[in-house]
Amino acid sequence: MDRPDRLGPLQGLTVDLEELLLTALDPDADERLSAVVELPIGSGDLDEEQLERVVATLIALTEDPDPDVRDWATFGLGCQLDYDSPALRAALWARVGDRGGHTGDEAVFGLARRRDPLAAAMVAEVLEEPQVAPLFFQAAAYLRDLGLVDLLLRFHDEDSDEDDHVRVALRECDPEQRAARDDFVLRLMDLIFARAAGYDPVFYCEKLSLDITLATVKPLVWDVEALRRISGGDPEKAAARVLARL
């Protein structure tokens, strides 16, 4: 999720995790806020136990009496962590009606990001409004709900370069567009298999992501949707681009 106003968690354990977890329990709201902002949510260095403790801390802070602390905790829990559990979803559901900052919207997005079908009704309600934040188009994309297509079409302008979020949401919610994308992936895979012996293509998608990635040999990776766009949807042209780099 694009939130330029939030630099977000540190990308490595450059702070003492134990100290942050203790500070998150401080009686002073400013101290708790400082801790939740600095928790290393985006770090790949957390082991399983550390991750569980960070999640538990964020869940607790979503109930914080300070609205800014709740806001940041919900943002981290729902929008940044690549993690899912019944307890996490329950914490997000508890914040859906929260009007402290962006908290309620972030809770809805976090549920949609985990493909919780019950979030579709809330997203649909927002899409009926005249102005919609990009966050809810992204939420619609995660939900892949056919019932959202007509609502999304109200915001779609094929001649505009400004509605990428809408286009992505339509692609994910419309079964025909998804089928076209999947067909492109399969044909691209076949072409690379046939023409580049030893470079077996691997297509993968992170659990809480919309992006499909193609990997052949490290460090060469491609965003499949970008390849599809650049090649005009032609698997032959996309395969030629990939093979030229091998």
CSV table of N, CA, C and O in Angstrom, one decimal, residues 21 24-25 39 48-63 73 77 81 83 85 87-88 91:
chain,number,residue,atom,x,y,z
A,21,LEU,N,9.6,-3.7,22.5
A,21,LEU,CA,8.5,-4.4,23.0
A,21,LEU,C,8.1,-3.9,24.4
A,21,LEU,O,6.9,-3.9,24.8
A,24,ALA,N,6.6,-0.5,24.2
A,24,ALA,CA,5.2,-0.5,23.7
A,24,ALA,C,4.2,-0.7,24.9
A,24,ALA,O,3.0,-0.4,24.7
A,25,LEU,N,4.7,-1.0,26.1
A,25,LEU,CA,3.8,-1.1,27.3
A,25,LEU,C,3.9,0.1,28.2
A,25,LEU,O,3.3,0.1,29.3
A,39,LEU,N,8.8,-0.6,15.3
A,39,LEU,CA,8.8,-2.1,15.3
A,39,LEU,C,9.2,-2.5,13.9
A,39,LEU,O,8.7,-2.1,12.9
A,48,GLU,N,10.7,-16.8,13.9
A,48,GLU,CA,9.3,-17.1,14.2
A,48,GLU,C,8.8,-16.6,15.5
A,48,GLU,O,7.7,-16.1,15.6
A,49,GLU,N,9.6,-16.9,16.5
A,49,GLU,CA,9.2,-16.4,17.9
A,49,GLU,C,9.1,-14.9,18.0
A,49,GLU,O,8.2,-14.3,18.5
A,50,GLN,N,10.1,-14.2,17.4
A,50,GLN,CA,10.1,-12.7,17.4
A,50,GLN,C,8.9,-12.2,16.6
A,50,GLN,O,8.2,-11.3,17.1
A,51,LEU,N,8.6,-12.8,15.5
A,51,LEU,CA,7.4,-12.4,14.7
A,51,LEU,C,6.1,-12.6,15.5
A,51,LEU,O,5.2,-11.7,15.5
A,52,GLU,N,6.0,-13.7,16.2
A,52,GLU,CA,4.8,-13.9,17.0
A,52,GLU,C,4.7,-12.9,18.1
A,52,GLU,O,3.5,-12.4,18.4
A,53,ARG,N,5.8,-12.5,18.7
A,53,ARG,CA,5.7,-11.4,19.8
A,53,ARG,C,5.4,-10.1,19.2
A,53,ARG,O,4.6,-9.3,19.8
A,54,VAL,N,5.9,-9.8,18.0
A,54,VAL,CA,5.6,-8.5,17.4
A,54,VAL,C,4.1,-8.4,17.1
A,54,VAL,O,3.4,-7.4,17.3
A,55,VAL,N,3.6,-9.5,16.5
A,55,VAL,CA,2.1,-9.6,16.2
A,55,VAL,C,1.3,-9.4,17.4
A,55,VAL,O,0.3,-8.7,17.4
A,56,ALA,N,1.6,-10.1,18.5
A,56,ALA,CA,0.9,-10.0,19.7
A,56,ALA,C,0.9,-8.6,20.3
A,56,ALA,O,-0.1,-8.1,20.8
A,57,THR,N,2.0,-8.0,20.2
A,57,THR,CA,2.2,-6.6,20.7
A,57,THR,C,1.3,-5.6,19.8
A,57,THR,O,0.5,-4.8,20.4
A,58,LEU,N,1.3,-5.8,18.5
A,58,LEU,CA,0.5,-5.0,17.7
A,58,LEU,C,-1.0,-5.2,17.9
A,58,LEU,O,-1.8,-4.3,17.9
A,59,ILE,N,-1.4,-6.5,18.1
A,59,ILE,CA,-2.8,-6.8,18.4
A,59,ILE,C,-3.2,-6.0,19.7
A,59,ILE,O,-4.3,-5.4,19.7
A,60,ALA,N,-2.4,-6.1,20.7
A,60,ALA,CA,-2.7,-5.4,21.9
A,60,ALA,C,-2.8,-3.9,21.7
A,60,ALA,O,-3.7,-3.2,22.3
A,61,LEU,N,-1.9,-3.3,20.9
A,61,LEU,CA,-1.9,-1.9,20.7
A,61,LEU,C,-3.1,-1.4,19.8
A,61,LEU,O,-3.4,-0.2,19.8
A,62,THR,N,-3.7,-2.3,19.1
A,62,THR,CA,-4.9,-1.9,18.3
A,62,THR,C,-6.1,-1.5,19.3
A,62,THR,O,-7.0,-0.9,18.8
A,63,GLU,N,-5.9,-1.9,20.5
A,63,GLU,CA,-7.0,-1.5,21.6
A,63,GLU,C,-6.5,-0.4,22.4
A,63,GLU,O,-7.2,0.0,23.4
A,73,ALA,N,-0.8,0.9,14.9
A,73,ALA,CA,-0.8,-0.6,15.2
A,73,ALA,C,-1.6,-1.3,14.1
A,73,ALA,O,-1.3,-2.3,13.6
A,77,LEU,N,-0.3,-3.9,11.4
A,77,LEU,CA,-0.9,-5.3,11.5
A,77,LEU,C,-1.6,-5.6,10.2
A,77,LEU,O,-1.4,-6.7,9.7
A,81,LEU,N,2.3,-6.3,7.6
A,81,LEU,CA,2.7,-7.6,8.0
A,81,LEU,C,2.3,-8.7,7.0
A,81,LEU,O,1.1,-8.7,6.6
A,83,TYR,N,1.3,-11.8,7.3
A,83,TYR,CA,1.0,-12.7,8.4
A,83,TYR,C,-0.5,-12.8,8.5
A,83,TYR,O,-1.2,-11.8,8.2
A,85,SER,N,-3.8,-14.8,10.9
A,85,SER,CA,-4.3,-15.7,11.9
A,85,SER,C,-5.6,-15.3,12.3
A,85,SER,O,-6.0,-14.1,12.1
A,87,ALA,N,-6.6,-14.6,15.3
A,87,ALA,CA,-6.5,-13.5,16.3
A,87,ALA,C,-6.2,-12.1,15.6
A,87,ALA,O,-6.8,-11.1,16.0
A,88,LEU,N,-5.4,-12.2,14.6
A,88,LEU,CA,-5.1,-11.0,13.8
A,88,LEU,C,-6.4,-10.4,13.1
A,88,LEU,O,-6.7,-9.2,13.2
A,91,ALA,N,-8.7,-8.8,15.6
A,91,ALA,CA,-8.2,-7.5,16.0
A,91,ALA,C,-8.6,-6.5,14.9
A,91,ALA,O,-9.0,-5.3,15.2
